[in-house]
Amino acid sequence: MALISASLLAADFGHLGKEIASVEKAGCDWLHLDIMDGHFVPNLSFGVPVIKSLRPLSKMVFDTHLMVQNPDEMLSWFAEAGSDIITVHLEACRDVVATLSKIRSLGKKAGVSLRPQTPVSGLEPLLDQLDLILLMTVNPGFGGQEFMNDQLKKIADVRAMIGRRKIYLEVDGGINHKTAKQCRDAGADVLVAGSAIFKTDDYSAALAALKK
Ligand code: DX5
Ligand code: ZN
């Protein structure tokens, strides 16, 4: 059974507390927090104070996806704000081994993400330092984009690479009830969904459709 990580980016920013309560009540497992710096991706989202304010409102796992260039300086900010998992982009790190070990030394689970065009070979030397691999199934930067079908093979390849290790395989971008099933069949066990949850008026039904 796959876990669902609801992407806050698609929520109503005027009522974040209410949105989180609704999605948690509907049975959502994780909350996906997309942090964008306007450099690594051509967009800005929200930052540390928002996470800090939301933390006391929810028991969901805070799954933080850093789409920022050179994240090292910021890792402790996100750890202190209450993130449980901190994921960085392989393409954005100068020394990803050091970055991942810093995340773990802060007592958090460490993840690495790949853009759709980035080959999976870069993951191989990192496998023993990872708690999560996040495969982007759209170009990062915006919610509401269409799922890239050519990423399904990559998901299967990474699942095979993970083998018996305890590493989550998460997918992000364009996940709806149809692509969710394709991703699960390919080997993903955490599905990020923004629009497919928050742009509907029944979050329980949306979650059930993603898990079916
Ligand atoms: C895109 C973000 C995603 C995005 C997914 O850069 O990483 O998490 O919010 O949104 P949907 O599910 O609407 O494609
Ligand atoms: Zn994301």
PDB file of C-alpha atoms and ligand atoms in Angstrom:
ATOM      1  CA  MET A   1       0.000   0.000   0.000  1.00  0.00           C
ATOM      2  CA  ALA A   2       1.499   3.341  -1.086  1.00  0.00           C
ATOM      3  CA  LEU A   3       1.648   6.351   1.205  1.00  0.00           C
ATOM      4  CA  ILE A   4       0.238   9.679   0.033  1.00  0.00           C
ATOM      5  CA  SER A   5       2.119  12.927   0.587  1.00  0.00           C
ATOM      6  CA  ALA A   6      -0.191  15.890  -0.042  1.00  0.00           C
ATOM      7  CA  SER A   7       1.583  18.800  -1.705  1.00  0.00           C
ATOM      8  CA  LEU A   8       0.683  21.999   0.107  1.00  0.00           C
ATOM      9  CA  LEU A   9       1.531  24.018  -3.012  1.00  0.00           C
ATOM     10  CA  ALA A  10      -1.935  23.297  -4.389  1.00  0.00           C
ATOM     11  CA  ALA A  11      -3.762  24.213  -1.148  1.00  0.00           C
ATOM     12  CA  ASP A  12      -5.634  27.446  -0.473  1.00  0.00           C
ATOM     13  CA  PHE A  13      -2.893  29.675   0.977  1.00  0.00           C
ATOM     14  CA  GLY A  14      -5.500  31.861   2.648  1.00  0.00           C
ATOM     15  CA  HIS A  15      -6.567  28.963   4.853  1.00  0.00           C
ATOM     16  CA  LEU A  16      -3.537  26.731   5.334  1.00  0.00           C
ATOM     17  CA  GLY A  17      -4.436  25.601   8.867  1.00  0.00           C
ATOM     18  CA  LYS A  18      -7.873  24.525   7.735  1.00  0.00           C
ATOM     19  CA  GLU A  19      -6.496  22.785   4.645  1.00  0.00           C
ATOM     20  CA  ILE A  20      -4.029  20.765   6.706  1.00  0.00           C
ATOM     21  CA  ALA A  21      -6.664  19.745   9.221  1.00  0.00           C
ATOM     22  CA  SER A  22      -8.955  18.583   6.405  1.00  0.00           C
ATOM     23  CA  VAL A  23      -6.341  16.556   4.591  1.00  0.00           C
ATOM     24  CA  GLU A  24      -5.113  14.950   7.814  1.00  0.00           C
ATOM     25  CA  LYS A  25      -8.675  14.088   8.847  1.00  0.00           C
ATOM     26  CA  ALA A  26      -9.189  12.522   5.408  1.00  0.00           C
ATOM     27  CA  GLY A  27      -6.364  10.109   6.269  1.00  0.00           C
ATOM     28  CA  CYS A  28      -3.381  11.600   4.485  1.00  0.00           C
ATOM     29  CA  ASP A  29      -0.032  10.145   5.596  1.00  0.00           C
ATOM     30  CA  TRP A  30       2.508  12.867   4.853  1.00  0.00           C
ATOM     31  CA  LEU A  31       2.501  16.583   4.042  1.00  0.00           C
ATOM     32  CA  HIS A  32       4.781  17.553   1.144  1.00  0.00           C
ATOM     33  CA  LEU A  33       6.359  21.001   1.486  1.00  0.00           C
ATOM     34  CA  ASP A  34       7.798  22.425  -1.745  1.00  0.00           C
ATOM     35  CA  ILE A  35      10.479  25.027  -1.098  1.00  0.00           C
ATOM     36  CA  MET A  36      11.531  27.034  -4.175  1.00  0.00           C
ATOM     37  CA  ASP A  37      14.263  29.648  -4.365  1.00  0.00           C
ATOM     38  CA  GLY A  38      13.734  31.292  -7.775  1.00  0.00           C
ATOM     39  CA  HIS A  39      17.195  30.067  -8.872  1.00  0.00           C
ATOM     40  CA  PHE A  40      17.195  26.293  -8.961  1.00  0.00           C
ATOM     41  CA  VAL A  41      13.628  26.555 -10.250  1.00  0.00           C
ATOM     42  CA  PRO A  42      12.025  29.604 -11.868  1.00  0.00           C
ATOM     43  CA  ASN A  43       9.496  30.109  -9.070  1.00  0.00           C
ATOM     44  CA  LEU A  44       9.195  31.053  -5.403  1.00  0.00           C
ATOM     45  CA  SER A  45       6.914  29.321  -2.921  1.00  0.00           C
ATOM     46  CA  PHE A  46       7.057  29.634   0.880  1.00  0.00           C
ATOM     47  CA  GLY A  47       9.699  29.184   3.537  1.00  0.00           C
ATOM     48  CA  VAL A  48      10.695  28.337   7.081  1.00  0.00           C
ATOM     49  CA  PRO A  49       8.184  30.546   9.018  1.00  0.00           C
ATOM     50  CA  VAL A  50       5.282  28.834   7.261  1.00  0.00           C
ATOM     51  CA  ILE A  51       6.536  25.369   8.215  1.00  0.00           C
ATOM     52  CA  LYS A  52       7.147  26.525  11.788  1.00  0.00           C
ATOM     53  CA  SER A  53       3.588  27.847  12.071  1.00  0.00           C
ATOM     54  CA  LEU A  54       2.056  24.693  10.631  1.00  0.00           C
ATOM     55  CA  ARG A  55       4.077  22.230  12.722  1.00  0.00           C
ATOM     56  CA  PRO A  56       1.976  22.409  15.905  1.00  0.00           C
ATOM     57  CA  LEU A  57      -1.207  21.936  13.892  1.00  0.00           C
ATOM     58  CA  SER A  58      -0.439  18.467  12.548  1.00  0.00           C
ATOM     59  CA  LYS A  59       1.000  15.060  13.353  1.00  0.00           C
ATOM     60  CA  MET A  60       1.611  14.193   9.680  1.00  0.00           C
ATOM     61  CA  VAL A  61       5.162  13.522   8.563  1.00  0.00           C
ATOM     62  CA  PHE A  62       6.552  16.800   7.205  1.00  0.00           C
ATOM     63  CA  ASP A  63       8.180  15.848   3.907  1.00  0.00           C
ATOM     64  CA  THR A  64      10.249  18.835   2.815  1.00  0.00           C
ATOM     65  CA  HIS A  65      11.372  19.053  -0.821  1.00  0.00           C
ATOM     66  CA  LEU A  66      14.105  21.660  -1.223  1.00  0.00           C
ATOM     67  CA  MET A  67      14.243  22.991  -4.788  1.00  0.00           C
ATOM     68  CA  VAL A  68      17.062  25.361  -3.913  1.00  0.00           C
ATOM     69  CA  GLN A  69      20.622  25.805  -5.124  1.00  0.00           C
ATOM     70  CA  ASN A  70      23.286  24.917  -2.506  1.00  0.00           C
ATOM     71  CA  PRO A  71      20.922  23.932   0.319  1.00  0.00           C
ATOM     72  CA  ASP A  72      23.615  23.267   2.952  1.00  0.00           C
ATOM     73  CA  GLU A  73      23.269  26.511   4.903  1.00  0.00           C
ATOM     74  CA  MET A  74      19.506  26.082   5.185  1.00  0.00           C
ATOM     75  CA  LEU A  75      19.319  22.502   6.417  1.00  0.00           C
ATOM     76  CA  SER A  76      19.303  23.393  10.108  1.00  0.00           C
ATOM     77  CA  TRP A  77      16.538  25.972   9.549  1.00  0.00           C
ATOM     78  CA  PHE A  78      14.228  23.323   8.114  1.00  0.00           C
ATOM     79  CA  ALA A  79      15.202  20.791  10.765  1.00  0.00           C
ATOM     80  CA  GLU A  80      14.387  23.262  13.548  1.00  0.00           C
ATOM     81  CA  ALA A  81      11.124  24.285  11.893  1.00  0.00           C
ATOM     82  CA  GLY A  82       9.902  20.699  12.228  1.00  0.00           C
ATOM     83  CA  SER A  83      10.633  18.855   8.986  1.00  0.00           C
ATOM     84  CA  ASP A  84      10.877  15.089   9.444  1.00  0.00           C
ATOM     85  CA  ILE A  85      12.364  14.342   6.030  1.00  0.00           C
ATOM     86  CA  ILE A  86      14.596  16.757   4.139  1.00  0.00           C
ATOM     87  CA  THR A  87      15.139  16.083   0.443  1.00  0.00           C
ATOM     88  CA  VAL A  88      17.697  17.950  -1.657  1.00  0.00           C
ATOM     89  CA  HIS A  89      18.279  17.874  -5.406  1.00  0.00           C
ATOM     90  CA  LEU A  90      21.300  15.984  -6.625  1.00  0.00           C
ATOM     91  CA  GLU A  91      21.785  18.692  -9.268  1.00  0.00           C
ATOM     92  CA  ALA A  92      21.814  21.471  -6.657  1.00  0.00           C
ATOM     93  CA  CYS A  93      24.500  20.145  -4.287  1.00  0.00           C
ATOM     94  CA  ARG A  94      28.259  20.748  -4.487  1.00  0.00           C
ATOM     95  CA  ASP A  95      28.988  17.720  -2.286  1.00  0.00           C
ATOM     96  CA  VAL A  96      25.833  15.659  -1.943  1.00  0.00           C
ATOM     97  CA  VAL A  97      27.497  13.091   0.355  1.00  0.00           C
ATOM     98  CA  ALA A  98      28.273  15.852   2.863  1.00  0.00           C
ATOM     99  CA  THR A  99      24.788  17.320   2.497  1.00  0.00           C
ATOM    100  CA  LEU A 100      23.078  13.991   3.179  1.00  0.00           C
ATOM    101  CA  SER A 101      25.243  13.282   6.185  1.00  0.00           C
ATOM    102  CA  LYS A 102      24.471  16.742   7.559  1.00  0.00           C
ATOM    103  CA  ILE A 103      20.727  16.046   7.263  1.00  0.00           C
ATOM    104  CA  ARG A 104      21.122  12.806   9.203  1.00  0.00           C
ATOM    105  CA  SER A 105      23.300  14.472  11.811  1.00  0.00           C
ATOM    106  CA  LEU A 106      20.405  16.882  12.413  1.00  0.00           C
ATOM    107  CA  GLY A 107      18.311  13.820  13.310  1.00  0.00           C
ATOM    108  CA  LYS A 108      16.226  13.903  10.124  1.00  0.00           C
ATOM    109  CA  LYS A 109      15.637  11.448   7.313  1.00  0.00           C
ATOM    110  CA  ALA A 110      17.679  12.273   4.231  1.00  0.00           C
ATOM    111  CA  GLY A 111      16.337  12.277   0.698  1.00  0.00           C
ATOM    112  CA  VAL A 112      17.718  13.036  -2.713  1.00  0.00           C
ATOM    113  CA  SER A 113      15.685  14.100  -5.740  1.00  0.00           C
ATOM    114  CA  LEU A 114      16.363  13.893  -9.467  1.00  0.00           C
ATOM    115  CA  ARG A 115      14.937  16.055 -12.229  1.00  0.00           C
ATOM    116  CA  PRO A 116      13.339  14.034 -15.057  1.00  0.00           C
ATOM    117  CA  GLN A 117      16.430  14.415 -17.266  1.00  0.00           C
ATOM    118  CA  THR A 118      18.982  13.389 -14.618  1.00  0.00           C
ATOM    119  CA  PRO A 119      20.276   9.827 -15.006  1.00  0.00           C
ATOM    120  CA  VAL A 120      19.869   7.388 -12.121  1.00  0.00           C
ATOM    121  CA  SER A 121      23.561   6.433 -12.102  1.00  0.00           C
ATOM    122  CA  GLY A 122      24.319   9.265  -9.636  1.00  0.00           C
ATOM    123  CA  LEU A 123      22.240   7.475  -6.985  1.00  0.00           C
ATOM    124  CA  GLU A 124      24.320   4.321  -6.872  1.00  0.00           C
ATOM    125  CA  PRO A 125      27.132   5.626  -4.625  1.00  0.00           C
ATOM    126  CA  LEU A 126      24.596   7.260  -2.266  1.00  0.00           C
ATOM    127  CA  LEU A 127      22.350   4.295  -1.518  1.00  0.00           C
ATOM    128  CA  ASP A 128      23.696   3.656   1.973  1.00  0.00           C
ATOM    129  CA  GLN A 129      23.145   7.260   2.977  1.00  0.00           C
ATOM    130  CA  LEU A 130      19.599   7.643   1.793  1.00  0.00           C
ATOM    131  CA  ASP A 131      16.221   7.226   3.468  1.00  0.00           C
ATOM    132  CA  LEU A 132      14.266   8.403   0.439  1.00  0.00           C
ATOM    133  CA  ILE A 133      14.649   8.886  -3.315  1.00  0.00           C
ATOM    134  CA  LEU A 134      12.308  11.411  -4.935  1.00  0.00           C
ATOM    135  CA  LEU A 135      11.854  11.077  -8.681  1.00  0.00           C
ATOM    136  CA  MET A 136      10.356  14.117 -10.372  1.00  0.00           C
ATOM    137  CA  THR A 137       7.743  13.163 -12.920  1.00  0.00           C
ATOM    138  CA  VAL A 138       7.427  16.780 -14.160  1.00  0.00           C
ATOM    139  CA  ASN A 139      10.033  19.523 -14.449  1.00  0.00           C
ATOM    140  CA  PRO A 140      10.195  20.972 -10.930  1.00  0.00           C
ATOM    141  CA  GLY A 141       8.885  24.473 -10.290  1.00  0.00           C
ATOM    142  CA  PHE A 142       5.130  24.371 -10.719  1.00  0.00           C
ATOM    143  CA  GLY A 143       2.137  22.330  -9.638  1.00  0.00           C
ATOM    144  CA  GLY A 144      -0.577  21.217 -12.019  1.00  0.00           C
ATOM    145  CA  GLN A 145       1.665  19.918 -14.826  1.00  0.00           C
ATOM    146  CA  GLU A 146       1.157  16.779 -16.860  1.00  0.00           C
ATOM    147  CA  PHE A 147       2.847  13.537 -15.789  1.00  0.00           C
ATOM    148  CA  MET A 148       5.812  12.521 -17.968  1.00  0.00           C
ATOM    149  CA  ASN A 149       5.165   8.923 -19.011  1.00  0.00           C
ATOM    150  CA  ASP A 150       8.778   8.315 -19.930  1.00  0.00           C
ATOM    151  CA  GLN A 151       9.619   8.415 -16.209  1.00  0.00           C
ATOM    152  CA  LEU A 152       7.915   5.072 -15.519  1.00  0.00           C
ATOM    153  CA  LYS A 153      10.929   3.095 -16.647  1.00  0.00           C
ATOM    154  CA  LYS A 154      13.159   5.209 -14.416  1.00  0.00           C
ATOM    155  CA  ILE A 155      10.924   4.391 -11.430  1.00  0.00           C
ATOM    156  CA  ALA A 156      11.293   0.663 -12.163  1.00  0.00           C
ATOM    157  CA  ASP A 157      15.066   1.034 -12.586  1.00  0.00           C
ATOM    158  CA  VAL A 158      15.417   2.797  -9.239  1.00  0.00           C
ATOM    159  CA  ARG A 159      13.196   0.235  -7.511  1.00  0.00           C
ATOM    160  CA  ALA A 160      15.544  -2.471  -8.783  1.00  0.00           C
ATOM    161  CA  MET A 161      18.577  -0.467  -7.658  1.00  0.00           C
ATOM    162  CA  ILE A 162      17.137  -0.070  -4.130  1.00  0.00           C
ATOM    163  CA  GLY A 163      16.793  -3.844  -3.816  1.00  0.00           C
ATOM    164  CA  ARG A 164      16.246  -4.855  -0.188  1.00  0.00           C
ATOM    165  CA  ARG A 165      17.376  -1.546   1.292  1.00  0.00           C
ATOM    166  CA  LYS A 166      14.922   0.419   3.431  1.00  0.00           C
ATOM    167  CA  ILE A 167      14.598   3.451   1.141  1.00  0.00           C
ATOM    168  CA  TYR A 168      11.307   5.094   0.231  1.00  0.00           C
ATOM    169  CA  LEU A 169      10.753   5.620  -3.492  1.00  0.00           C
ATOM    170  CA  GLU A 170       8.640   8.746  -3.923  1.00  0.00           C
ATOM    171  CA  VAL A 171       7.278  10.282  -7.123  1.00  0.00           C
ATOM    172  CA  ASP A 172       6.220  13.899  -7.584  1.00  0.00           C
ATOM    173  CA  GLY A 173       4.346  15.732 -10.331  1.00  0.00           C
ATOM    174  CA  GLY A 174       1.177  15.061 -12.284  1.00  0.00           C
ATOM    175  CA  ILE A 175       0.001  12.285  -9.972  1.00  0.00           C
ATOM    176  CA  ASN A 176      -3.710  11.494 -10.314  1.00  0.00           C
ATOM    177  CA  HIS A 177      -5.709   8.296  -9.860  1.00  0.00           C
ATOM    178  CA  LYS A 178      -4.469   6.946 -13.214  1.00  0.00           C
ATOM    179  CA  THR A 179      -0.770   7.834 -12.983  1.00  0.00           C
ATOM    180  CA  ALA A 180      -0.760   6.835  -9.288  1.00  0.00           C
ATOM    181  CA  LYS A 181      -1.497   3.254 -10.260  1.00  0.00           C
ATOM    182  CA  GLN A 182       1.148   3.279 -13.002  1.00  0.00           C
ATOM    183  CA  CYS A 183       3.730   4.578 -10.515  1.00  0.00           C
ATOM    184  CA  ARG A 184       2.794   2.006  -7.870  1.00  0.00           C
ATOM    185  CA  ASP A 185       3.024  -0.770 -10.451  1.00  0.00           C
ATOM    186  CA  ALA A 186       6.476   0.524 -11.433  1.00  0.00           C
ATOM    187  CA  GLY A 187       7.606   0.368  -7.791  1.00  0.00           C
ATOM    188  CA  ALA A 188       6.898   3.732  -6.143  1.00  0.00           C
ATOM    189  CA  ASP A 189       5.727   3.566  -2.526  1.00  0.00           C
ATOM    190  CA  VAL A 190       5.120   7.252  -1.755  1.00  0.00           C
ATOM    191  CA  LEU A 191       3.000   9.379  -4.080  1.00  0.00           C
ATOM    192  CA  VAL A 192       3.044  13.179  -3.920  1.00  0.00           C
ATOM    193  CA  ALA A 193      -0.208  14.753  -5.034  1.00  0.00           C
ATOM    194  CA  GLY A 194      -1.144  18.431  -5.041  1.00  0.00           C
ATOM    195  CA  SER A 195      -3.870  19.231  -7.550  1.00  0.00           C
ATOM    196  CA  ALA A 196      -5.396  15.740  -7.378  1.00  0.00           C
ATOM    197  CA  ILE A 197      -6.230  16.381  -3.704  1.00  0.00           C
ATOM    198  CA  PHE A 198      -6.508  20.105  -3.018  1.00  0.00           C
ATOM    199  CA  LYS A 199      -8.267  21.043  -6.263  1.00  0.00           C
ATOM    200  CA  THR A 200     -11.154  18.687  -5.450  1.00  0.00           C
ATOM    201  CA  ASP A 201     -13.906  19.210  -2.890  1.00  0.00           C
ATOM    202  CA  ASP A 202     -13.736  15.774  -1.287  1.00  0.00           C
ATOM    203  CA  TYR A 203     -10.260  15.004   0.059  1.00  0.00           C
ATOM    204  CA  SER A 204     -11.263  11.571   1.409  1.00  0.00           C
ATOM    205  CA  ALA A 205     -12.510  10.512  -2.010  1.00  0.00           C
ATOM    206  CA  ALA A 206      -9.377  11.935  -3.639  1.00  0.00           C
ATOM    207  CA  LEU A 207      -7.109   9.959  -1.294  1.00  0.00           C
ATOM    208  CA  ALA A 208      -9.121   6.780  -1.802  1.00  0.00           C
ATOM    209  CA  ALA A 209      -8.822   7.161  -5.593  1.00  0.00           C
ATOM    210  CA  LEU A 210      -5.051   7.629  -5.342  1.00  0.00           C
ATOM    211  CA  LYS A 211      -4.683   4.500  -3.190  1.00  0.00           C
ATOM    212  CA  LYS A 212      -6.990   2.291  -5.254  1.00  0.00           C
TER     213      LYS A 212
HETATM  214  C1  DX5 B   1       6.630  20.682  -8.396  1.00  0.00           C
HETATM  215  C2  DX5 B   1       6.441  20.209  -6.975  1.00  0.00           C
HETATM  216  C3  DX5 B   1       5.304  19.293  -6.774  1.00  0.00           C
HETATM  217  C4  DX5 B   1       3.939  19.828  -7.131  1.00  0.00           C
HETATM  218  C5  DX5 B   1       3.050  18.693  -7.510  1.00  0.00           C
HETATM  219  O1  DX5 B   1       7.861  21.323  -8.512  1.00  0.00           O
HETATM  220  O2  DX5 B   1       7.617  19.547  -6.535  1.00  0.00           O
HETATM  221  O3  DX5 B   1       5.297  18.784  -5.446  1.00  0.00           O
HETATM  222  O4  DX5 B   1       3.353  20.560  -6.095  1.00  0.00           O
HETATM  223  O5  DX5 B   1       1.848  19.205  -7.920  1.00  0.00           O
HETATM  224  P1  DX5 B   1       0.780  18.380  -8.741  1.00  0.00           P
HETATM  225  O6  DX5 B   1       0.422  17.184  -7.939  1.00  0.00           O
HETATM  226  O7  DX5 B   1      -0.341  19.347  -8.902  1.00  0.00           O
HETATM  227  O8  DX5 B   1       1.434  18.007 -10.054  1.00  0.00           O
HETATM  228 ZN    ZN B   2       7.653  18.457  -4.564  1.00  0.00          ZN
END
